Tab-separated table of C-alpha atoms in Angstrom:
chain	number	residue	atom	x	y	z
A	5	MET	CA	291.520	121.914	62.861
A	6	SER	CA	293.007	121.940	59.665
A	7	GLN	CA	295.412	119.109	58.673
A	8	GLN	CA	298.749	120.243	57.253
A	9	SER	CA	299.228	119.220	53.039
A	10	ASN	CA	301.837	117.507	52.057
A	11	THR	CA	301.554	118.954	48.783
A	12	ALA	CA	305.071	120.362	47.699
A	13	LYS	CA	305.272	124.096	47.758
A	14	PRO	CA	305.851	125.269	43.954
A	15	SER	CA	309.151	126.898	42.730
A	16	LEU	CA	310.329	128.472	40.210
A	17	GLN	CA	312.075	126.147	37.436
A	18	GLY	CA	315.323	127.022	35.932
A	19	VAL	CA	315.899	130.089	38.457
A	20	LYS	CA	318.904	130.250	40.111
A	21	ILE	CA	318.211	130.998	43.782
A	22	LYS	CA	321.544	134.002	45.050
A	23	ALA	CA	322.659	133.192	48.752
A	24	ARG	CA	323.713	135.942	51.004
A	25	LYS	CA	327.214	137.138	51.142
A	26	GLY	CA	327.392	135.639	54.783
A	27	ALA	CA	326.321	132.379	54.016
A	28	VAL	CA	328.769	131.642	50.706
A	29	LYS	CA	331.700	133.375	53.417
A	30	ALA	CA	331.215	130.378	55.968
A	31	GLN	CA	330.988	127.746	53.576
A	32	ALA	CA	334.112	128.488	52.025
A	33	LYS	CA	337.088	126.633	52.598
A	34	HIS	CA	339.941	127.875	54.898
A	35	GLU	CA	343.181	128.687	53.535
A	36	PRO	CA	345.044	130.426	55.789
A	37	ALA	CA	347.921	129.622	52.648
A	38	VAL	CA	345.851	131.474	50.127
A	39	PHE	CA	345.382	135.095	52.451
A	40	ARG	CA	348.921	134.714	53.213
A	41	ASP	CA	350.204	134.807	49.558
A	42	GLN	CA	347.506	137.698	48.904
A	43	LEU	CA	348.518	139.447	52.086
A	44	TYR	CA	352.236	139.369	50.803
A	45	LYS	CA	351.430	140.694	47.411
A	46	HIS	CA	350.004	143.608	49.410
A	47	LEU	CA	353.343	144.380	51.787
A	48	GLU	CA	355.712	143.491	48.958
A	49	THR	CA	355.181	146.603	47.380
A	50	VAL	CA	356.220	149.217	49.884
A	51	ASP	CA	359.552	149.405	52.110
A	52	SER	CA	358.791	147.164	55.632
A	53	HIS	CA	360.359	150.024	57.691
A	54	ASP	CA	357.869	152.791	56.447
A	55	PHE	CA	355.363	152.049	58.547
A	56	GLU	CA	353.207	154.644	57.253
A	57	ALA	CA	352.971	152.913	53.771
A	58	ILE	CA	352.497	149.465	55.743
A	59	THR	CA	349.836	150.772	57.683
A	60	ASN	CA	348.030	151.735	54.769
A	61	LYS	CA	348.270	149.082	52.863
A	62	LEU	CA	347.362	146.902	55.776
A	63	ILE	CA	344.034	148.736	56.332
A	64	GLN	CA	343.618	148.919	52.172
A	65	ALA	CA	343.942	144.893	52.222
A	66	GLY	CA	341.029	144.449	54.681
A	67	SER	CA	338.651	145.712	51.698
A	68	SER	CA	339.302	142.640	49.400
A	69	LEU	CA	340.579	140.046	52.179
A	70	ASP	CA	338.649	138.531	55.218
A	71	TYR	CA	340.500	139.839	58.189
A	72	LEU	CA	337.649	138.159	60.220
A	73	LYS	CA	338.071	135.372	59.320
A	74	TYR	CA	342.045	134.539	58.931
A	75	ALA	CA	342.744	137.253	62.010
A	76	ASP	CA	345.148	133.987	63.650
A	77	ALA	CA	347.024	134.263	60.536
A	78	LEU	CA	347.124	137.894	59.919
A	79	PHE	CA	348.564	138.269	63.505
A	80	GLU	CA	351.026	135.065	62.815
A	81	ILE	CA	352.190	136.835	60.215
A	82	ILE	CA	352.827	140.134	61.802
A	83	LEU	CA	354.159	138.923	65.220
A	84	ALA	CA	355.817	135.465	64.241
A	85	GLY	CA	356.902	136.173	60.760
A	86	GLY	CA	354.533	133.472	59.037
A	87	LEU	CA	352.257	130.754	59.594
A	88	ILE	CA	352.897	128.937	62.641
A	89	GLN	CA	351.744	125.053	62.527
A	90	PRO	CA	350.460	123.068	65.732
A	91	GLY	CA	353.840	122.505	67.703
A	92	GLY	CA	355.122	125.707	67.116
A	93	SER	CA	357.032	125.637	63.964
A	94	TYR	CA	356.270	127.138	60.656
A	95	VAL	CA	354.330	125.890	57.891
A	96	ASP	CA	356.764	124.304	55.832
A	97	ASP	CA	355.701	124.797	52.205
A	98	GLY	CA	358.732	126.501	50.881
A	99	VAL	CA	357.159	130.144	51.183
A	100	PRO	CA	359.528	133.007	52.689
A	101	LEU	CA	358.765	134.878	56.034
A	102	SER	CA	356.684	137.957	55.442
A	103	PRO	CA	357.716	141.037	54.164
A	104	PHE	CA	356.915	142.962	57.046
A	105	SER	CA	356.980	141.468	60.774
A	106	ILE	CA	358.419	142.342	64.178
A	107	LEU	CA	361.175	139.820	63.196
A	108	GLN	CA	362.712	142.515	61.273
A	109	ALA	CA	363.082	145.141	64.124
A	110	LYS	CA	366.461	145.961	65.228
A	111	HIS	CA	368.583	143.882	67.541
A	112	PRO	CA	368.985	143.626	70.526
A	113	ALA	CA	364.833	144.284	70.606
A	114	SER	CA	364.447	147.760	71.813
A	115	VAL	CA	361.441	149.496	73.016
A	116	ASP	CA	361.381	152.380	71.623
A	117	ASP	CA	362.150	150.705	67.987
A	118	LEU	CA	359.044	147.846	68.268
A	119	LYS	CA	356.826	150.829	69.200
A	120	ASN	CA	356.760	151.450	65.398
A	121	TYR	CA	355.253	148.202	64.869
A	122	VAL	CA	352.985	148.055	68.050
A	123	GLN	CA	351.634	151.599	66.179
A	124	VAL	CA	350.800	149.772	63.347
A	125	LEU	CA	349.015	147.173	65.097
A	126	ASN	CA	347.183	149.799	66.961
A	127	LYS	CA	345.948	151.509	63.991
A	128	LEU	CA	344.970	148.370	61.776
A	129	ILE	CA	342.526	147.553	65.038
A	130	ARG	CA	341.369	150.983	65.482
A	131	ARG	CA	340.324	150.512	61.558
A	132	TYR	CA	338.760	146.978	62.044
A	133	LYS	CA	337.794	146.773	65.757
A	134	TYR	CA	336.774	143.233	65.700
A	135	LEU	CA	340.315	142.269	65.414
A	136	GLN	CA	341.056	143.116	68.822
A	137	LYS	CA	339.219	140.470	70.621
A	138	PRO	CA	341.196	137.281	68.362
A	139	LEU	CA	344.504	139.173	69.256
A	140	GLU	CA	343.926	139.030	72.944
A	141	GLU	CA	341.988	135.838	73.029
A	142	GLN	CA	343.219	133.635	70.935
A	143	SER	CA	346.665	134.698	68.459
A	144	LEU	CA	348.704	136.187	72.019
A	145	PRO	CA	347.931	132.766	74.122
A	146	THR	CA	348.484	130.563	71.010
A	147	LEU	CA	351.917	132.382	70.119
A	148	LEU	CA	353.162	132.557	73.878
A	149	GLN	CA	352.637	128.748	74.598
A	150	TYR	CA	354.997	128.325	71.699
A	151	ILE	CA	357.928	130.857	72.556
A	152	ASN	CA	360.042	128.204	74.194
A	153	ARG	CA	360.453	126.959	70.796
A	154	TRP	CA	361.684	130.258	69.386
A	155	SER	CA	365.389	131.508	69.071
A	156	SER	CA	366.473	134.243	72.088
A	157	ASP	CA	365.874	137.203	69.205
A	158	GLN	CA	362.468	136.079	68.150
A	159	ARG	CA	361.416	135.808	72.070
A	160	ASP	CA	363.068	139.009	73.069
A	161	LYS	CA	360.981	140.950	70.118
A	162	PHE	CA	357.614	139.056	70.733
A	163	ALA	CA	357.881	140.011	74.325
A	164	VAL	CA	358.863	143.508	74.054
A	165	THR	CA	355.984	143.856	71.596
A	166	VAL	CA	353.038	142.405	73.825
A	167	GLY	CA	354.387	144.144	77.012
A	168	LEU	CA	354.111	147.197	74.544
A	169	LEU	CA	350.091	145.864	73.611
A	170	ILE	CA	349.371	145.659	77.018
A	171	SER	CA	350.633	149.143	78.310
A	172	GLN	CA	348.795	150.742	75.711
A	173	GLY	CA	345.703	149.052	76.184
A	174	ILE	CA	345.070	147.328	73.092
A	175	VAL	CA	344.977	143.990	74.883
A	176	SER	CA	344.841	143.556	78.482
A	177	ALA	CA	347.209	141.296	80.591
A	178	THR	CA	344.694	138.047	80.689
A	179	CYS	CA	346.886	136.724	77.853
A	180	LEU	CA	349.784	136.442	80.353
A	181	GLN	CA	347.773	133.194	81.698
A	182	THR	CA	349.318	131.010	79.501
A	183	LEU	CA	352.605	131.338	80.476
A	184	ALA	CA	351.708	129.556	83.317
A	185	LYS	CA	351.497	126.202	81.929
A	186	ASP	CA	353.950	123.616	82.996
A	187	HIS	CA	356.156	123.141	80.071
A	188	LEU	CA	357.402	126.959	80.146
A	189	VAL	CA	357.286	127.393	84.003
A	190	LYS	CA	359.814	124.106	84.142
A	191	ASN	CA	362.726	125.716	82.465
A	192	ASP	CA	361.930	129.247	83.191
A	193	THR	CA	361.093	130.765	80.140
A	194	SER	CA	357.906	131.960	82.039
A	195	ILE	CA	360.086	134.520	84.250
A	196	THR	CA	362.276	135.098	81.856
A	197	VAL	CA	359.781	136.306	79.397
A	198	LEU	CA	357.719	137.702	82.184
A	199	ALA	CA	360.282	139.793	83.379
A	200	ILE	CA	360.833	141.363	79.625
A	201	ILE	CA	357.264	142.162	78.944
A	202	PHE	CA	357.553	144.156	82.905
A	203	ARG	CA	360.240	145.872	81.644
A	204	ALA	CA	358.735	147.148	78.153
A	205	TYR	CA	355.842	148.099	80.215
A	206	LEU	CA	357.548	150.076	82.357
A	207	ALA	CA	359.549	152.060	80.184
A	208	ASP	CA	356.641	154.575	80.335
A	209	LEU	CA	354.095	153.617	82.857
A	210	SER	CA	354.606	153.105	86.664
A	211	MET	CA	354.082	150.123	88.544
A	212	GLU	CA	350.855	151.608	90.230
A	213	HIS	CA	349.498	151.076	86.528
A	214	LEU	CA	350.957	147.190	85.742
A	215	ALA	CA	349.507	146.418	89.317
A	216	THR	CA	346.141	147.246	88.020
A	217	SER	CA	346.496	145.254	84.480
A	218	LEU	CA	347.611	142.804	86.255
A	219	LYS	CA	344.673	142.639	88.757
A	220	ARG	CA	342.121	143.347	85.452
A	221	GLY	CA	343.812	140.317	83.766
A	222	ASN	CA	342.854	138.156	86.851
A	223	ILE	CA	346.959	137.813	87.244
A	224	LYS	CA	346.826	136.848	91.192
A	225	ASP	CA	350.162	135.339	92.110
A	226	LEU	CA	353.730	135.895	90.276
A	227	LEU	CA	354.843	132.822	91.764
A	228	ILE	CA	352.877	130.687	89.467
A	229	PHE	CA	355.106	131.668	86.664
A	230	PHE	CA	358.109	129.980	88.571
A	231	PRO	CA	359.060	126.432	88.802
A	232	PRO	CA	356.955	124.734	91.470
A	233	ASN	CA	360.658	123.760	93.522
A	234	ARG	CA	361.144	127.757	93.541
A	235	ARG	CA	357.758	129.264	94.541
A	236	ASP	CA	359.225	131.451	97.288
A	237	GLY	CA	358.884	135.040	97.717
A	238	LYS	CA	362.214	135.919	98.698
A	239	LEU	CA	363.635	134.182	95.486
A	240	LEU	CA	360.912	136.444	93.116
A	241	ASP	CA	362.069	139.548	95.060
A	242	ASP	CA	365.861	138.375	93.889
A	243	PHE	CA	364.769	137.674	90.324
A	244	PHE	CA	362.874	140.441	89.666
A	245	ARG	CA	366.169	143.011	91.761
A	246	LYS	CA	368.833	141.038	89.515
A	247	GLU	CA	366.725	141.769	86.224
A	248	ASN	CA	366.840	145.557	86.898
A	249	ILE	CA	363.127	145.882	87.803
A	250	PRO	CA	363.417	146.381	91.826
A	251	GLN	CA	359.806	148.598	91.406
A	252	VAL	CA	358.196	144.811	91.021
A	253	ALA	CA	359.943	143.195	93.446
A	254	ASP	CA	358.925	146.539	96.166
A	255	TRP	CA	355.507	146.042	94.651
A	256	TYR	CA	354.928	142.159	95.448
A	257	THR	CA	356.495	142.231	98.963
A	258	LYS	CA	354.104	145.183	100.155
A	259	ARG	CA	351.216	143.183	98.644
A	260	GLN	CA	352.009	140.245	100.383
A	261	GLN	CA	352.633	142.271	103.274
A	262	VAL	CA	348.755	143.406	102.700
A	263	LEU	CA	347.587	139.562	101.990
A	264	ALA	CA	349.603	138.765	105.688
A	265	LYS	CA	348.093	141.340	107.822
A	266	GLU	CA	344.529	140.597	106.016
A	267	THR	CA	344.980	136.672	107.253
A	268	ILE	CA	346.326	137.777	110.616
A	269	VAL	CA	343.381	139.868	111.659
A	270	SER	CA	340.800	137.691	110.452
A	271	GLU	CA	342.557	134.390	112.535
A	272	LEU	CA	342.926	137.246	115.384
A	273	LYS	CA	338.928	137.418	115.173
A	274	ASP	CA	338.391	133.472	114.922
A	275	LEU	CA	340.776	132.621	117.712
A	276	CYS	CA	339.715	134.866	120.397
A	277	ALA	CA	335.869	134.127	119.374
A	278	HIS	CA	336.661	130.836	120.082
A	279	GLU	CA	338.313	131.938	123.334
A	280	GLU	CA	341.541	130.152	122.848
A	281	SER	CA	344.573	130.479	124.717
A	282	THR	CA	346.761	132.895	124.498
A	283	GLU	CA	349.537	130.233	124.021
A	284	ASN	CA	347.285	128.793	121.039
A	285	ILE	CA	346.854	132.128	119.524
A	286	ILE	CA	350.524	133.258	119.841
A	287	SER	CA	351.682	129.963	117.877
A	288	SER	CA	349.033	130.827	115.470
A	289	VAL	CA	350.385	134.357	114.626
A	290	HIS	CA	354.276	132.685	114.306
A	291	SER	CA	352.454	129.935	112.010
A	292	LYS	CA	351.528	132.782	109.510
A	293	LEU	CA	354.733	134.865	110.075
A	294	GLU	CA	356.485	131.875	108.810
A	295	GLU	CA	354.126	131.862	105.092
A	296	ASN	CA	354.551	135.938	104.951
A	297	PRO	CA	357.161	137.651	107.018
A	298	LEU	CA	356.213	141.052	108.653
A	299	PRO	CA	358.337	143.866	109.711
A	300	ASP	CA	357.559	144.044	113.495
A	301	THR	CA	356.437	147.289	114.014
A	302	GLU	CA	353.563	146.381	110.739
A	303	LEU	CA	353.070	143.013	112.738
A	304	ILE	CA	352.742	144.930	116.438
A	305	GLN	CA	349.981	147.263	114.682
A	306	CYS	CA	348.276	144.261	112.702
A	307	LEU	CA	348.076	142.548	115.968
A	308	TRP	CA	346.078	145.738	117.712
A	309	GLN	CA	343.659	146.037	114.919
A	310	GLY	CA	342.971	142.014	114.926
A	311	LEU	CA	342.487	142.011	118.473
A	312	MET	CA	340.555	145.299	118.911
A	313	ALA	CA	338.199	143.798	115.969
A	314	SER	CA	337.279	140.741	117.948
A	315	VAL	CA	335.496	143.086	120.860
A	316	ASP	CA	332.024	143.533	120.518
A	317	TRP	CA	331.811	147.159	121.746
A	318	SER	CA	328.196	147.167	121.161
A	319	THR	CA	327.654	147.765	125.043
A	320	ARG	CA	326.537	151.840	126.684
A	321	THR	CA	328.720	154.314	126.382
A	322	ASP	CA	329.201	155.371	130.118
A	323	GLN	CA	330.376	151.490	130.221
A	324	ILE	CA	332.654	151.553	126.879
A	325	GLU	CA	335.875	152.788	128.312
A	326	GLY	CA	336.078	150.164	131.145
A	327	LEU	CA	335.073	147.445	128.350
A	328	ALA	CA	338.365	148.724	126.808
A	329	LEU	CA	340.799	148.806	129.602
A	330	ARG	CA	339.042	144.697	130.080
A	331	GLU	CA	339.884	143.748	127.159
A	332	ILE	CA	343.582	145.536	126.687
A	333	GLY	CA	344.191	144.043	129.723
A	334	ARG	CA	343.349	140.498	128.406
A	335	PHE	CA	345.066	140.190	125.277
A	336	ALA	CA	348.261	141.812	126.655
A	337	PRO	CA	349.733	138.651	127.016
A	338	VAL	CA	349.528	138.260	123.200
A	339	LEU	CA	351.171	142.480	122.660
A	340	GLU	CA	354.004	141.725	125.110
A	341	ALA	CA	355.119	138.577	123.162
A	342	PHE	CA	355.448	140.702	120.318
A	343	SER	CA	357.125	143.846	121.746
A	344	LYS	CA	360.680	143.443	121.076
A	345	SER	CA	362.365	146.464	120.569
A	346	PRO	CA	361.890	150.070	121.590
A	347	LYS	CA	360.518	150.698	118.184
A	348	VAL	CA	357.777	148.418	117.944
A	349	GLU	CA	356.873	149.778	121.270
A	350	VAL	CA	356.557	153.227	119.853
A	351	ALA	CA	354.567	151.726	116.699
A	352	LEU	CA	351.885	149.881	119.548
A	353	ILE	CA	351.344	153.194	121.295
A	354	ASN	CA	350.893	154.761	117.787
A	355	ALA	CA	348.190	152.362	117.106
A	356	VAL	CA	346.647	152.635	120.335
A	357	GLN	CA	346.824	156.917	119.559
A	358	VAL	CA	344.926	156.488	116.009
A	359	HIS	CA	342.632	153.460	116.903
A	360	CYS	CA	341.552	156.130	119.808
A	361	TYR	CA	341.349	159.129	117.271
A	362	ASP	CA	339.214	157.130	114.669
A	363	ASP	CA	336.826	156.323	117.584
A	364	THR	CA	336.041	158.828	119.573
A	365	ARG	CA	333.793	157.093	122.306
A	366	ILE	CA	337.115	155.722	124.073
A	367	MET	CA	339.336	158.834	123.220
A	368	LYS	CA	339.716	159.745	126.853
A	369	ALA	CA	340.272	156.285	127.473
A	370	PHE	CA	343.788	156.970	126.255
A	371	VAL	CA	346.090	157.711	129.105
A	372	PRO	CA	344.205	154.565	130.975
A	373	MET	CA	345.128	152.158	128.082
A	374	LEU	CA	348.769	153.177	128.027
A	375	LYS	CA	348.800	152.978	131.587
A	376	VAL	CA	347.747	148.997	131.294
A	377	LEU	CA	349.883	148.485	128.402
A	378	TYR	CA	352.778	149.830	130.814
A	379	ASN	CA	352.265	147.990	133.645
A	380	LYS	CA	351.694	144.787	131.479
A	381	ASP	CA	355.273	145.176	130.311
A	382	CYS	CA	353.881	145.760	126.475
A	383	VAL	CA	355.767	149.224	126.518
A	384	SER	CA	358.227	151.018	128.501
A	385	ASP	CA	359.022	154.151	130.047
A	386	GLN	CA	361.486	154.908	127.487
A	387	ALA	CA	358.939	154.202	124.553
A	388	ILE	CA	356.175	156.756	126.286
A	389	ILE	CA	358.400	159.329	126.971
A	390	TYR	CA	360.120	158.929	122.742
A	391	TRP	CA	356.621	158.970	121.505
A	392	HIS	CA	355.462	161.958	123.815
A	393	GLN	CA	359.104	164.040	122.198
A	394	LYS	CA	358.951	163.079	118.719
A	395	GLY	CA	357.244	159.936	117.756
A	396	SER	CA	353.662	160.281	117.729
A	397	LYS	CA	351.031	160.329	114.822
A	398	PRO	CA	349.408	163.640	113.380
A	399	GLN	CA	346.149	162.421	114.282
A	400	GLY	CA	344.869	163.975	117.289
A	401	ARG	CA	348.312	164.746	118.175
A	402	GLN	CA	347.825	167.817	120.306
A	403	TYR	CA	345.139	166.402	122.646
A	404	PHE	CA	347.141	163.078	123.192
A	405	LEU	CA	350.027	165.111	124.118
A	406	LYS	CA	348.126	167.217	126.397
A	407	ALA	CA	346.540	164.589	127.840
A	408	THR	CA	349.687	162.259	128.616
A	409	GLU	CA	351.750	165.278	130.057
A	410	ALA	CA	351.330	164.259	133.844
A	411	LEU	CA	352.099	160.344	133.044
A	412	VAL	CA	355.111	161.720	130.941
A	413	LYS	CA	356.387	163.953	133.744
A	414	PHE	CA	356.111	161.044	136.093
A	415	LEU	CA	358.219	158.793	133.828
A	416	GLN	CA	360.889	161.372	133.614
A	417	GLU	CA	360.657	161.883	137.375
A	418	GLN	CA	361.586	157.666	138.072
A	419	GLU	CA	364.029	157.630	135.489
A	420	ASP	CA	365.832	160.697	136.805
A	421	SER	CA	365.296	158.641	140.698
A	422	GLU	CA	367.008	155.465	139.748
A	423	ASP	CA	369.819	157.449	137.668
A	424	GLU	CA	370.748	159.468	140.973
A	425	GLU	CA	370.520	155.847	142.679
């Protein structure tokens, strides 16, 4: 095995080795002020409200200026009007604000007007695609964390711009996570800015579209943007309604109800699996309702779903009807505790109807199941009669109405005989 020679490698004397362009750029001094001054020279030659000319100038400038290295400075100039130093104030070097920025938009902040500025950013990013990532991951989160230091006019214009950037798919809603920081949350800055962002977004798109964007941005709960002592669903509902975006309040309420249903169903399955007493089950449900209230009609359907999900249905076909009746008899006290009105009782019957329709193995057991619920005081004769006349669900309606004719006739005759007495 040969030993490595320690002799120096030959080199050309007096010849300058040319470094690669990338290496030169990497070693160059970071001078955002120089970049700003050079960018200003391009922007000063056109009218700040000639958006087509501004767009062309920015695109042209990208061929000579290092946009990738100075992406933060570029977006600070366009979105805040100048270079921002740590803490949120402008760099104090005597240089005026940018000839072009969203600060020059009309007052008060208007979605239609700021769309022109967002369009400039959109075209610039389409030309230089590498700018999209630093805008979303660095510039917007950085500027949002300083938004409490800005004037209300500057804040409103920036918030509308953020809403439009997200709605047009230029950036994701991930940047909104910055608004959950304590110094923004405590003085209602976060929810105020969030309302402006949502209003701009919803100017053209639906609440369902916004909900999808929030999910993709990993925004799981809007309450994190409220002060800790005001993180309450009712306060959130009131706030967004006062801000004239009730669709956000409606969406949040429905979403919380879905989560509440899932929680109750899961809890019921666990309690039944551990054979907890009826009293404990009822107490647990009440506890969950205190955290996330549900309408009574939604709750009774949720209870039925959870209780039925706890049953092991893997038995012989000829025994499944008997199993269903036994389990309903066992769970009846829980259902009876929450069957507070005729409307809720009809909702329970509909839950049973849909369940039997979905599981054809117990379809023929619908009438016996209804009788068990009637005998256990979970549903009244008036509820059964109303359901039969005009309250049933479309699923299997013709079959179930036909099957219950005899029972309904008996209840009606019984009711008539009581009236005569």
